[in-house]
PDB file of C-alpha atoms in Angstrom:
ATOM      1  CA  MET A   1      -4.485 -14.313   5.245  1.00  0.00           C
ATOM      2  CA  GLU A   2      -6.448 -15.631   8.217  1.00  0.00           C
ATOM      3  CA  LYS A   3     -10.180 -14.953   8.027  1.00  0.00           C
ATOM      4  CA  LEU A   4     -11.362 -12.044  10.120  1.00  0.00           C
ATOM      5  CA  THR A   5     -13.282 -13.124  13.222  1.00  0.00           C
ATOM      6  CA  ALA A   6     -14.595 -11.567  16.418  1.00  0.00           C
ATOM      7  CA  THR A   7     -11.386 -12.743  18.076  1.00  0.00           C
ATOM      8  CA  ASN A   8      -8.814 -11.306  15.678  1.00  0.00           C
ATOM      9  CA  LEU A   9     -10.690  -8.138  14.632  1.00  0.00           C
ATOM     10  CA  ARG A  10      -8.628  -5.757  16.746  1.00  0.00           C
ATOM     11  CA  GLY A  11      -6.532  -2.638  16.662  1.00  0.00           C
ATOM     12  CA  ASN A  12      -6.262   0.686  14.883  1.00  0.00           C
ATOM     13  CA  TRP A  13      -8.270   0.796  11.647  1.00  0.00           C
ATOM     14  CA  ALA A  14      -7.960   3.942   9.540  1.00  0.00           C
ATOM     15  CA  THR A  15     -10.897   5.467   7.743  1.00  0.00           C
ATOM     16  CA  LEU A  16     -10.737   6.438   4.083  1.00  0.00           C
ATOM     17  CA  LEU A  17     -11.567  10.139   3.897  1.00  0.00           C
ATOM     18  CA  LEU A  18     -13.131  11.275   0.634  1.00  0.00           C
ATOM     19  CA  PRO A  19     -11.163  14.016  -1.200  1.00  0.00           C
ATOM     20  CA  ILE A  20     -13.699  16.413  -2.726  1.00  0.00           C
ATOM     21  CA  ALA A  21     -12.556  18.866  -5.399  1.00  0.00           C
ATOM     22  CA  ALA A  22     -13.897  22.401  -5.860  1.00  0.00           C
ATOM     23  CA  ASP A  23     -16.307  21.181  -8.549  1.00  0.00           C
ATOM     24  CA  ASP A  24     -17.757  18.569  -6.125  1.00  0.00           C
ATOM     25  CA  SER A  25     -16.084  15.670  -7.925  1.00  0.00           C
ATOM     26  CA  ILE A  26     -14.056  13.005  -6.118  1.00  0.00           C
ATOM     27  CA  ASP A  27     -10.308  13.366  -6.607  1.00  0.00           C
ATOM     28  CA  PHE A  28      -9.484   9.708  -7.252  1.00  0.00           C
ATOM     29  CA  GLY A  29      -5.794  10.452  -7.757  1.00  0.00           C
ATOM     30  CA  LEU A  30      -5.581  11.913  -4.269  1.00  0.00           C
ATOM     31  CA  LEU A  31      -7.698   9.061  -2.927  1.00  0.00           C
ATOM     32  CA  GLY A  32      -5.162   6.591  -4.308  1.00  0.00           C
ATOM     33  CA  GLN A  33      -2.313   8.509  -2.663  1.00  0.00           C
ATOM     34  CA  GLU A  34      -4.196   8.429   0.634  1.00  0.00           C
ATOM     35  CA  ILE A  35      -4.578   4.642   0.459  1.00  0.00           C
ATOM     36  CA  ASP A  36      -0.897   4.226  -0.411  1.00  0.00           C
ATOM     37  CA  LYS A  37       0.122   6.315   2.599  1.00  0.00           C
ATOM     38  CA  LEU A  38      -2.119   4.436   5.012  1.00  0.00           C
ATOM     39  CA  ILE A  39      -0.688   1.140   3.755  1.00  0.00           C
ATOM     40  CA  SER A  40       2.863   2.443   4.183  1.00  0.00           C
ATOM     41  CA  PHE A  41       2.060   3.525   7.757  1.00  0.00           C
ATOM     42  CA  GLY A  42       1.271  -0.077   8.720  1.00  0.00           C
ATOM     43  CA  VAL A  43      -2.154   0.472  10.256  1.00  0.00           C
ATOM     44  CA  ASP A  44      -4.058  -2.663  11.273  1.00  0.00           C
ATOM     45  CA  GLY A  45      -6.579  -2.125   8.503  1.00  0.00           C
ATOM     46  CA  ILE A  46      -8.354   0.384   6.262  1.00  0.00           C
ATOM     47  CA  TYR A  47     -12.081   0.783   5.755  1.00  0.00           C
ATOM     48  CA  SER A  48     -14.022   2.696   3.129  1.00  0.00           C
ATOM     49  CA  ASN A  49     -17.312   4.529   3.210  1.00  0.00           C
ATOM     50  CA  GLY A  50     -17.632   5.288   6.865  1.00  0.00           C
ATOM     51  CA  THR A  51     -19.155   8.593   7.895  1.00  0.00           C
ATOM     52  CA  ALA A  52     -16.017  10.497   6.870  1.00  0.00           C
ATOM     53  CA  GLY A  53     -16.132   8.669   3.550  1.00  0.00           C
ATOM     54  CA  GLU A  54     -19.486  10.381   2.895  1.00  0.00           C
ATOM     55  CA  PHE A  55     -21.179   7.101   1.947  1.00  0.00           C
ATOM     56  CA  HIS A  56     -24.517   8.892   2.076  1.00  0.00           C
ATOM     57  CA  ASN A  57     -23.574  11.317  -0.705  1.00  0.00           C
ATOM     58  CA  GLN A  58     -22.109   9.216  -3.537  1.00  0.00           C
ATOM     59  CA  THR A  59     -23.425   7.876  -6.802  1.00  0.00           C
ATOM     60  CA  GLU A  60     -23.387   4.108  -7.151  1.00  0.00           C
ATOM     61  CA  ALA A  61     -20.726   4.340  -9.857  1.00  0.00           C
ATOM     62  CA  GLU A  62     -18.541   6.301  -7.433  1.00  0.00           C
ATOM     63  CA  PHE A  63     -19.125   3.730  -4.699  1.00  0.00           C
ATOM     64  CA  ASP A  64     -17.974   0.979  -7.056  1.00  0.00           C
ATOM     65  CA  GLN A  65     -14.872   2.913  -8.100  1.00  0.00           C
ATOM     66  CA  ILE A  66     -13.877   3.651  -4.495  1.00  0.00           C
ATOM     67  CA  SER A  67     -14.369   0.019  -3.494  1.00  0.00           C
ATOM     68  CA  GLU A  68     -12.408  -1.336  -6.451  1.00  0.00           C
ATOM     69  CA  LEU A  69      -9.507   1.073  -5.862  1.00  0.00           C
ATOM     70  CA  LEU A  70      -9.263   0.185  -2.173  1.00  0.00           C
ATOM     71  CA  ALA A  71      -9.504  -3.554  -2.836  1.00  0.00           C
ATOM     72  CA  ALA A  72      -6.847  -3.543  -5.569  1.00  0.00           C
ATOM     73  CA  LYS A  73      -4.310  -1.591  -3.518  1.00  0.00           C
ATOM     74  CA  CYS A  74      -4.900  -3.478  -0.274  1.00  0.00           C
ATOM     75  CA  ARG A  75      -4.839  -6.883  -1.915  1.00  0.00           C
ATOM     76  CA  GLN A  76      -1.536  -6.099  -3.625  1.00  0.00           C
ATOM     77  CA  ALA A  77      -0.008  -4.920  -0.331  1.00  0.00           C
ATOM     78  CA  GLY A  78      -1.483  -7.640   1.894  1.00  0.00           C
ATOM     79  CA  MET A  79      -3.383  -5.027   3.903  1.00  0.00           C
ATOM     80  CA  ARG A  80      -6.657  -5.938   5.600  1.00  0.00           C
ATOM     81  CA  PHE A  81      -9.617  -3.875   4.423  1.00  0.00           C
ATOM     82  CA  GLN A  82     -13.331  -3.499   4.972  1.00  0.00           C
ATOM     83  CA  ILE A  83     -15.831  -2.049   2.537  1.00  0.00           C
ATOM     84  CA  GLY A  84     -18.565   0.101   3.995  1.00  0.00           C
ATOM     85  CA  CYS A  85     -21.837  -0.729   2.257  1.00  0.00           C
ATOM     86  CA  SER A  86     -23.948   1.444   4.505  1.00  0.00           C
ATOM     87  CA  HIS A  87     -26.761   3.602   3.168  1.00  0.00           C
ATOM     88  CA  PRO A  88     -29.934   5.102   4.675  1.00  0.00           C
ATOM     89  CA  SER A  89     -31.815   2.996   2.098  1.00  0.00           C
ATOM     90  CA  PRO A  90     -31.741  -0.752   2.872  1.00  0.00           C
ATOM     91  CA  ILE A  91     -32.221  -1.582  -0.819  1.00  0.00           C
ATOM     92  CA  ILE A  92     -29.166   0.437  -1.847  1.00  0.00           C
ATOM     93  CA  SER A  93     -27.118  -1.078   0.988  1.00  0.00           C
ATOM     94  CA  LEU A  94     -28.078  -4.562  -0.192  1.00  0.00           C
ATOM     95  CA  GLU A  95     -27.211  -3.743  -3.815  1.00  0.00           C
ATOM     96  CA  ARG A  96     -23.824  -2.414  -2.706  1.00  0.00           C
ATOM     97  CA  ILE A  97     -23.132  -5.716  -0.956  1.00  0.00           C
ATOM     98  CA  LYS A  98     -24.105  -7.669  -4.067  1.00  0.00           C
ATOM     99  CA  ARG A  99     -21.818  -5.611  -6.315  1.00  0.00           C
ATOM    100  CA  ALA A 100     -18.861  -5.585  -3.909  1.00  0.00           C
ATOM    101  CA  VAL A 101     -18.871  -9.239  -2.848  1.00  0.00           C
ATOM    102  CA  HIS A 102     -16.488 -10.227  -5.669  1.00  0.00           C
ATOM    103  CA  LEU A 103     -13.851  -7.876  -4.174  1.00  0.00           C
ATOM    104  CA  LYS A 104     -13.642 -10.192  -1.142  1.00  0.00           C
ATOM    105  CA  PRO A 105     -13.001  -7.651   1.613  1.00  0.00           C
ATOM    106  CA  ASP A 106     -12.168  -8.883   5.101  1.00  0.00           C
ATOM    107  CA  ALA A 107     -15.581  -7.613   6.206  1.00  0.00           C
ATOM    108  CA  PHE A 108     -18.519  -5.474   5.146  1.00  0.00           C
ATOM    109  CA  GLN A 109     -19.696  -2.587   7.324  1.00  0.00           C
ATOM    110  CA  VAL A 110     -23.408  -1.726   7.405  1.00  0.00           C
ATOM    111  CA  ILE A 111     -25.832   0.441   9.344  1.00  0.00           C
ATOM    112  CA  LEU A 112     -29.443  -0.431  10.125  1.00  0.00           C
ATOM    113  CA  PRO A 113     -32.121   1.227   7.945  1.00  0.00           C
ATOM    114  CA  ASP A 114     -32.455   4.741   9.292  1.00  0.00           C
ATOM    115  CA  TRP A 115     -35.053   6.726   7.369  1.00  0.00           C
ATOM    116  CA  VAL A 116     -37.792   4.708   9.059  1.00  0.00           C
ATOM    117  CA  THR A 117     -36.527   3.213  12.314  1.00  0.00           C
ATOM    118  CA  ALA A 118     -36.434  -0.582  12.085  1.00  0.00           C
ATOM    119  CA  LYS A 119     -38.021  -2.644  14.862  1.00  0.00           C
ATOM    120  CA  GLU A 120     -36.353  -5.850  16.063  1.00  0.00           C
ATOM    121  CA  GLU A 121     -38.040  -8.122  13.515  1.00  0.00           C
ATOM    122  CA  GLU A 122     -37.153  -5.681  10.727  1.00  0.00           C
ATOM    123  CA  GLN A 123     -33.557  -5.361  11.933  1.00  0.00           C
ATOM    124  CA  LEU A 124     -33.146  -9.132  11.765  1.00  0.00           C
ATOM    125  CA  SER A 125     -34.811  -9.296   8.355  1.00  0.00           C
ATOM    126  CA  PHE A 126     -32.377  -6.672   7.069  1.00  0.00           C
ATOM    127  CA  LEU A 127     -29.275  -8.280   8.562  1.00  0.00           C
ATOM    128  CA  ASN A 128     -30.282 -11.779   7.455  1.00  0.00           C
ATOM    129  CA  ARG A 129     -30.671 -10.715   3.833  1.00  0.00           C
ATOM    130  CA  ILE A 130     -27.421  -8.763   3.951  1.00  0.00           C
ATOM    131  CA  GLU A 131     -25.737 -11.841   5.436  1.00  0.00           C
ATOM    132  CA  ALA A 132     -27.131 -14.145   2.742  1.00  0.00           C
ATOM    133  CA  ASN A 133     -25.808 -11.904  -0.029  1.00  0.00           C
ATOM    134  CA  ALA A 134     -22.418 -11.347   1.620  1.00  0.00           C
ATOM    135  CA  LYS A 135     -21.578 -14.975   0.774  1.00  0.00           C
ATOM    136  CA  GLY A 136     -19.752 -15.732   4.010  1.00  0.00           C
ATOM    137  CA  ILE A 137     -17.866 -12.434   4.265  1.00  0.00           C
ATOM    138  CA  PRO A 138     -18.170 -11.254   7.897  1.00  0.00           C
ATOM    139  CA  LEU A 139     -20.304  -8.279   8.868  1.00  0.00           C
ATOM    140  CA  VAL A 140     -19.586  -5.302  11.138  1.00  0.00           C
ATOM    141  CA  LEU A 141     -22.519  -3.214  12.365  1.00  0.00           C
ATOM    142  CA  TYR A 142     -22.059   0.527  12.817  1.00  0.00           C
ATOM    143  CA  ASN A 143     -24.462   2.308  15.169  1.00  0.00           C
ATOM    144  CA  PRO A 144     -23.613   5.979  14.489  1.00  0.00           C
ATOM    145  CA  PRO A 145     -23.944   8.568  17.260  1.00  0.00           C
ATOM    146  CA  HIS A 146     -26.669  10.358  15.287  1.00  0.00           C
ATOM    147  CA  ALA A 147     -28.673   7.199  14.473  1.00  0.00           C
ATOM    148  CA  LYS A 148     -32.384   7.457  15.216  1.00  0.00           C
ATOM    149  CA  LEU A 149     -32.166   4.149  17.061  1.00  0.00           C
ATOM    150  CA  GLU A 150     -29.476   3.782  19.724  1.00  0.00           C
ATOM    151  CA  LEU A 151     -28.852   0.074  20.109  1.00  0.00           C
ATOM    152  CA  GLN A 152     -28.614  -1.250  23.669  1.00  0.00           C
ATOM    153  CA  PRO A 153     -26.283  -4.013  24.881  1.00  0.00           C
ATOM    154  CA  LYS A 154     -29.106  -6.561  25.036  1.00  0.00           C
ATOM    155  CA  ASP A 155     -29.812  -5.967  21.335  1.00  0.00           C
ATOM    156  CA  PHE A 156     -26.432  -7.409  20.444  1.00  0.00           C
ATOM    157  CA  HIS A 157     -27.324 -10.668  22.167  1.00  0.00           C
ATOM    158  CA  VAL A 158     -30.373 -10.952  19.898  1.00  0.00           C
ATOM    159  CA  PHE A 159     -28.080 -10.545  16.902  1.00  0.00           C
ATOM    160  CA  LYS A 160     -25.813 -13.299  18.266  1.00  0.00           C
ATOM    161  CA  GLU A 161     -28.599 -15.822  18.055  1.00  0.00           C
ATOM    162  CA  ASN A 162     -29.781 -14.759  14.611  1.00  0.00           C
ATOM    163  CA  VAL A 163     -26.848 -13.311  12.602  1.00  0.00           C
ATOM    164  CA  PRO A 164     -23.876 -15.683  12.984  1.00  0.00           C
ATOM    165  CA  THR A 165     -21.545 -13.842  10.581  1.00  0.00           C
ATOM    166  CA  LEU A 166     -21.820 -10.596  12.541  1.00  0.00           C
ATOM    167  CA  ILE A 167     -18.363 -10.370  14.145  1.00  0.00           C
ATOM    168  CA  GLY A 168     -18.070  -6.753  15.246  1.00  0.00           C
ATOM    169  CA  ILE A 169     -19.767  -3.510  16.152  1.00  0.00           C
ATOM    170  CA  LYS A 170     -18.788   0.142  16.155  1.00  0.00           C
ATOM    171  CA  VAL A 171     -20.439   2.041  19.023  1.00  0.00           C
ATOM    172  CA  LEU A 172     -20.011   4.982  21.361  1.00  0.00           C
ATOM    173  CA  SER A 173     -18.476   4.031  24.703  1.00  0.00           C
ATOM    174  CA  LYS A 174     -20.570   4.893  27.749  1.00  0.00           C
ATOM    175  CA  ASP A 175     -20.650   4.563  31.529  1.00  0.00           C
ATOM    176  CA  GLU A 176     -19.829   1.684  33.879  1.00  0.00           C
ATOM    177  CA  THR A 177     -23.352   0.260  33.680  1.00  0.00           C
ATOM    178  CA  TRP A 178     -23.066   0.096  29.895  1.00  0.00           C
ATOM    179  CA  VAL A 179     -19.651  -1.602  30.156  1.00  0.00           C
ATOM    180  CA  LYS A 180     -21.078  -4.219  32.522  1.00  0.00           C
ATOM    181  CA  GLU A 181     -24.037  -4.907  30.233  1.00  0.00           C
ATOM    182  CA  MET A 182     -21.814  -5.065  27.149  1.00  0.00           C
ATOM    183  CA  LYS A 183     -19.641  -7.681  28.850  1.00  0.00           C
ATOM    184  CA  GLU A 184     -22.789  -9.686  29.561  1.00  0.00           C
ATOM    185  CA  PHE A 185     -24.545  -9.360  26.202  1.00  0.00           C
ATOM    186  CA  ALA A 186     -21.847  -8.560  23.591  1.00  0.00           C
ATOM    187  CA  SER A 187     -18.858 -10.647  24.668  1.00  0.00           C
ATOM    188  CA  HIS A 188     -19.168 -12.661  21.431  1.00  0.00           C
ATOM    189  CA  LEU A 189     -18.418  -9.549  19.346  1.00  0.00           C
ATOM    190  CA  SER A 190     -15.407  -7.393  18.613  1.00  0.00           C
ATOM    191  CA  VAL A 191     -16.277  -4.003  20.097  1.00  0.00           C
ATOM    192  CA  PHE A 192     -14.761  -0.881  18.539  1.00  0.00           C
ATOM    193  CA  VAL A 193     -15.116   2.499  20.253  1.00  0.00           C
ATOM    194  CA  PRO A 194     -14.144   6.058  19.235  1.00  0.00           C
ATOM    195  CA  GLY A 195     -10.385   6.506  18.918  1.00  0.00           C
ATOM    196  CA  HIS A 196     -10.130   9.217  21.558  1.00  0.00           C
ATOM    197  CA  PHE A 197     -11.638   6.823  24.136  1.00  0.00           C
ATOM    198  CA  LEU A 198      -9.778   3.694  23.076  1.00  0.00           C
ATOM    199  CA  ALA A 199      -7.295   3.524  25.958  1.00  0.00           C
ATOM    200  CA  LYS A 200     -10.118   3.972  28.470  1.00  0.00           C
ATOM    201  CA  GLY A 201     -12.061   1.272  26.664  1.00  0.00           C
ATOM    202  CA  VAL A 202      -9.107  -1.096  26.826  1.00  0.00           C
ATOM    203  CA  LYS A 203      -8.715  -0.383  30.547  1.00  0.00           C
ATOM    204  CA  SER A 204     -12.398  -1.140  31.164  1.00  0.00           C
ATOM    205  CA  GLY A 205     -11.998  -4.428  29.307  1.00  0.00           C
ATOM    206  CA  ILE A 206     -14.573  -3.636  26.633  1.00  0.00           C
ATOM    207  CA  ALA A 207     -12.680  -2.196  23.629  1.00  0.00           C
ATOM    208  CA  ASP A 208     -10.965  -4.334  21.010  1.00  0.00           C
ATOM    209  CA  GLY A 209      -9.980  -1.407  18.806  1.00  0.00           C
ATOM    210  CA  ALA A 210     -11.156   1.720  17.018  1.00  0.00           C
ATOM    211  CA  TYR A 211     -12.298   2.737  13.554  1.00  0.00           C
ATOM    212  CA  SER A 212     -10.331   5.709  14.509  1.00  0.00           C
ATOM    213  CA  ASN A 213     -10.964   9.434  14.373  1.00  0.00           C
ATOM    214  CA  VAL A 214      -7.593   9.710  16.147  1.00  0.00           C
ATOM    215  CA  ALA A 215      -5.984   8.013  13.148  1.00  0.00           C
ATOM    216  CA  CYS A 216      -7.442  10.862  11.083  1.00  0.00           C
ATOM    217  CA  ILE A 217      -4.970  13.176  12.834  1.00  0.00           C
ATOM    218  CA  ASN A 218      -1.938  10.923  12.741  1.00  0.00           C
ATOM    219  CA  PRO A 219      -2.254   7.300  11.570  1.00  0.00           C
ATOM    220  CA  VAL A 220       1.320   6.452  12.610  1.00  0.00           C
ATOM    221  CA  ALA A 221       0.882   7.765  16.163  1.00  0.00           C
ATOM    222  CA  ALA A 222      -2.525   6.088  16.454  1.00  0.00           C
ATOM    223  CA  GLN A 223      -0.896   2.774  15.549  1.00  0.00           C
ATOM    224  CA  LYS A 224       1.872   3.353  18.095  1.00  0.00           C
ATOM    225  CA  MET A 225      -0.750   4.234  20.695  1.00  0.00           C
ATOM    226  CA  TRP A 226      -2.507   0.912  20.101  1.00  0.00           C
ATOM    227  CA  HIS A 227       0.752  -0.977  20.650  1.00  0.00           C
ATOM    228  CA  LEU A 228       1.480   1.113  23.755  1.00  0.00           C
ATOM    229  CA  MET A 229      -1.899   0.111  25.174  1.00  0.00           C
ATOM    230  CA  GLN A 230      -0.731  -3.499  25.122  1.00  0.00           C
ATOM    231  CA  THR A 231       2.529  -2.794  26.978  1.00  0.00           C
ATOM    232  CA  ASP A 232       2.031   0.350  29.089  1.00  0.00           C
ATOM    233  CA  LEU A 233      -1.648   1.189  29.370  1.00  0.00           C
ATOM    234  CA  GLU A 234      -1.164   3.877  32.009  1.00  0.00           C
ATOM    235  CA  GLU A 235       1.219   5.781  29.727  1.00  0.00           C
ATOM    236  CA  ALA A 236      -1.250   5.448  26.861  1.00  0.00           C
ATOM    237  CA  LEU A 237      -3.972   6.869  29.101  1.00  0.00           C
ATOM    238  CA  LYS A 238      -1.799   9.901  29.859  1.00  0.00           C
ATOM    239  CA  ILE A 239      -1.333  10.583  26.150  1.00  0.00           C
ATOM    240  CA  GLU A 240      -5.044  10.000  25.521  1.00  0.00           C
ATOM    241  CA  ASN A 241      -5.859  12.670  28.106  1.00  0.00           C
ATOM    242  CA  THR A 242      -3.809  15.190  26.118  1.00  0.00           C
ATOM    243  CA  ILE A 243      -5.784  14.224  23.002  1.00  0.00           C
ATOM    244  CA  LEU A 244      -9.022  14.754  24.910  1.00  0.00           C
ATOM    245  CA  LYS A 245      -7.845  18.241  25.920  1.00  0.00           C
ATOM    246  CA  PHE A 246      -7.208  19.034  22.267  1.00  0.00           C
ATOM    247  CA  PHE A 247     -10.670  17.769  21.330  1.00  0.00           C
ATOM    248  CA  ALA A 248     -12.269  19.847  24.089  1.00  0.00           C
ATOM    249  CA  GLU A 249     -10.480  23.058  23.108  1.00  0.00           C
ATOM    250  CA  CYS A 250     -10.228  22.765  19.328  1.00  0.00           C
ATOM    251  CA  ILE A 251     -12.878  20.331  18.062  1.00  0.00           C
ATOM    252  CA  ALA A 252     -15.845  20.624  20.422  1.00  0.00           C
ATOM    253  CA  PRO A 253     -16.379  24.331  19.537  1.00  0.00           C
ATOM    254  CA  TYR A 254     -16.869  23.397  15.861  1.00  0.00           C
ATOM    255  CA  GLN A 255     -19.265  20.647  16.898  1.00  0.00           C
ATOM    256  CA  LYS A 256     -21.270  23.220  18.872  1.00  0.00           C
ATOM    257  CA  MET A 257     -21.342  25.434  15.780  1.00  0.00           C
ATOM    258  CA  GLY A 258     -23.155  22.644  13.942  1.00  0.00           C
ATOM    259  CA  TYR A 259     -20.367  21.094  11.891  1.00  0.00           C
ATOM    260  CA  SER A 260     -20.983  17.425  11.119  1.00  0.00           C
ATOM    261  CA  ASN A 261     -18.783  14.474  12.062  1.00  0.00           C
ATOM    262  CA  PRO A 262     -17.439  14.203   8.474  1.00  0.00           C
ATOM    263  CA  ALA A 263     -16.414  17.861   8.681  1.00  0.00           C
ATOM    264  CA  LEU A 264     -14.677  17.274  12.014  1.00  0.00           C
ATOM    265  CA  ASP A 265     -12.816  14.187  10.765  1.00  0.00           C
ATOM    266  CA  LYS A 266     -11.574  15.939   7.636  1.00  0.00           C
ATOM    267  CA  PHE A 267     -10.462  18.883   9.739  1.00  0.00           C
ATOM    268  CA  LEU A 268      -8.535  16.509  12.004  1.00  0.00           C
ATOM    269  CA  ALA A 269      -6.716  15.083   8.982  1.00  0.00           C
ATOM    270  CA  ALA A 270      -5.856  18.578   7.758  1.00  0.00           C
ATOM    271  CA  VAL A 271      -4.512  19.478  11.200  1.00  0.00           C
ATOM    272  CA  GLY A 272      -2.358  16.349  11.170  1.00  0.00           C
ATOM    273  CA  GLY A 273      -1.111  17.202   7.698  1.00  0.00           C
ATOM    274  CA  TRP A 274      -0.080  13.651   6.743  1.00  0.00           C
ATOM    275  CA  CYS A 275      -1.877  13.845   3.398  1.00  0.00           C
ATOM    276  CA  GLU A 276      -2.987  16.749   1.192  1.00  0.00           C
ATOM    277  CA  LEU A 277      -6.654  16.183   1.961  1.00  0.00           C
ATOM    278  CA  PRO A 278      -8.967  19.191   1.658  1.00  0.00           C
ATOM    279  CA  THR A 279     -11.460  19.896   4.434  1.00  0.00           C
ATOM    280  CA  ARG A 280     -14.190  20.304   1.807  1.00  0.00           C
ATOM    281  CA  LEU A 281     -17.384  18.231   2.027  1.00  0.00           C
ATOM    282  CA  ARG A 282     -19.660  17.525  -0.893  1.00  0.00           C
ATOM    283  CA  TRP A 283     -22.673  19.765  -1.445  1.00  0.00           C
ATOM    284  CA  PRO A 284     -24.881  20.634   0.387  1.00  0.00           C
ATOM    285  CA  TYR A 285     -22.832  20.151   3.548  1.00  0.00           C
ATOM    286  CA  LYS A 286     -20.594  22.813   5.037  1.00  0.00           C
ATOM    287  CA  TRP A 287     -16.968  22.240   5.973  1.00  0.00           C
ATOM    288  CA  ILE A 288     -14.494  23.911   8.312  1.00  0.00           C
ATOM    289  CA  PRO A 289     -12.426  26.507   6.417  1.00  0.00           C
ATOM    290  CA  GLU A 290      -8.857  25.595   5.471  1.00  0.00           C
ATOM    291  CA  ALA A 291      -7.835  28.933   7.007  1.00  0.00           C
ATOM    292  CA  ASP A 292      -8.617  27.506  10.473  1.00  0.00           C
ATOM    293  CA  VAL A 293      -6.167  24.610  10.163  1.00  0.00           C
ATOM    294  CA  LEU A 294      -2.942  26.383  11.116  1.00  0.00           C
ATOM    295  CA  ALA A 295      -4.233  27.739  14.435  1.00  0.00           C
ATOM    296  CA  ALA A 296      -5.571  24.307  15.405  1.00  0.00           C
ATOM    297  CA  ARG A 297      -2.282  22.676  14.425  1.00  0.00           C
ATOM    298  CA  LYS A 298      -0.339  25.082  16.652  1.00  0.00           C
ATOM    299  CA  LYS A 299      -2.708  24.305  19.506  1.00  0.00           C
ATOM    300  CA  ALA A 300      -2.266  20.571  18.879  1.00  0.00           C
ATOM    301  CA  GLU A 301       1.501  21.005  19.098  1.00  0.00           C
ATOM    302  CA  GLN A 302       1.034  22.604  22.517  1.00  0.00           C
ATOM    303  CA  LEU A 303      -1.589  20.229  23.920  1.00  0.00           C
ATOM    304  CA  MET A 304      -0.517  16.845  22.519  1.00  0.00           C
ATOM    305  CA  PRO A 305       3.044  17.206  21.214  1.00  0.00           C
ATOM    306  CA  ARG A 306       3.995  13.544  21.697  1.00  0.00           C
ATOM    307  CA  PHE A 307       1.081  12.327  19.624  1.00  0.00           C
ATOM    308  CA  LEU A 308       1.473  14.871  16.871  1.00  0.00           C
ATOM    309  CA  LEU A 309       5.230  14.275  16.563  1.00  0.00           C
ATOM    310  CA  ASN A 310       5.117  10.442  16.848  1.00  0.00           C
ATOM    311  CA  GLU A 311       7.054  10.556  20.116  1.00  0.00           C
ATOM    312  CA  ILE A 312       5.306   7.520  21.587  1.00  0.00           C
TER     313      ILE A 312
END
């Protein structure tokens, strides 16, 4: 398979959501079923240990088991995959890279050290050591919405000069000024934005794809939406607006109640119903009750029927 680059890193990548059992253990059987389904749906790629994968709340043995399971299934199926090696601790993130490098993912995802905010020199020191230990496997940098440091477009130009294997970033999309600056400073990178803003990002000329919360609801429809964006962007924008209405009415209220992004993503998957994934998060974090799923699903059927029913 062709090596992943800033040019060909595109499309609808599905996140691996972590199935947590009532005793707080990971249900690896269900995790395997989830991977199998995502492969069968033909998404552009799968990535582990994003925010919804609860990378911040795993043992290292669990991280290794998740990574090995994903790699084995994706390699057998010829599916592109990325391993998230992020952690609030830079040392643990580095050790995860070292242990996972033999699995040869298409890329590694990392976040910058976040317990103590890293200055520019420290950011480069971190990324350079990660790069050296990744042994040529490309890097993707995730700047989460709740990160203490919000990276600016000009920061990505600094990375261009100093971290040559950095091929992509995952960021929040912003206003027209941000788009203009991103085109100036980050044109060398593959830019992924949130799934519910992907069509708008494609229209603005900035988005190359999404590590997609929209794929949490319906991976098949999210994949079809990506293809529609290449052939009929205006129609894709219309469907995206219905998704945004659903988010405003059914997801934003939970966000205002203090539920975390992992809780929201797992709730989205439960609403979509494509896999028997529980909404449960691992202790000590709270999750949205399973009892709320049915009402949200009915609302989704009203607000975004084409997306929910794959009629794209």
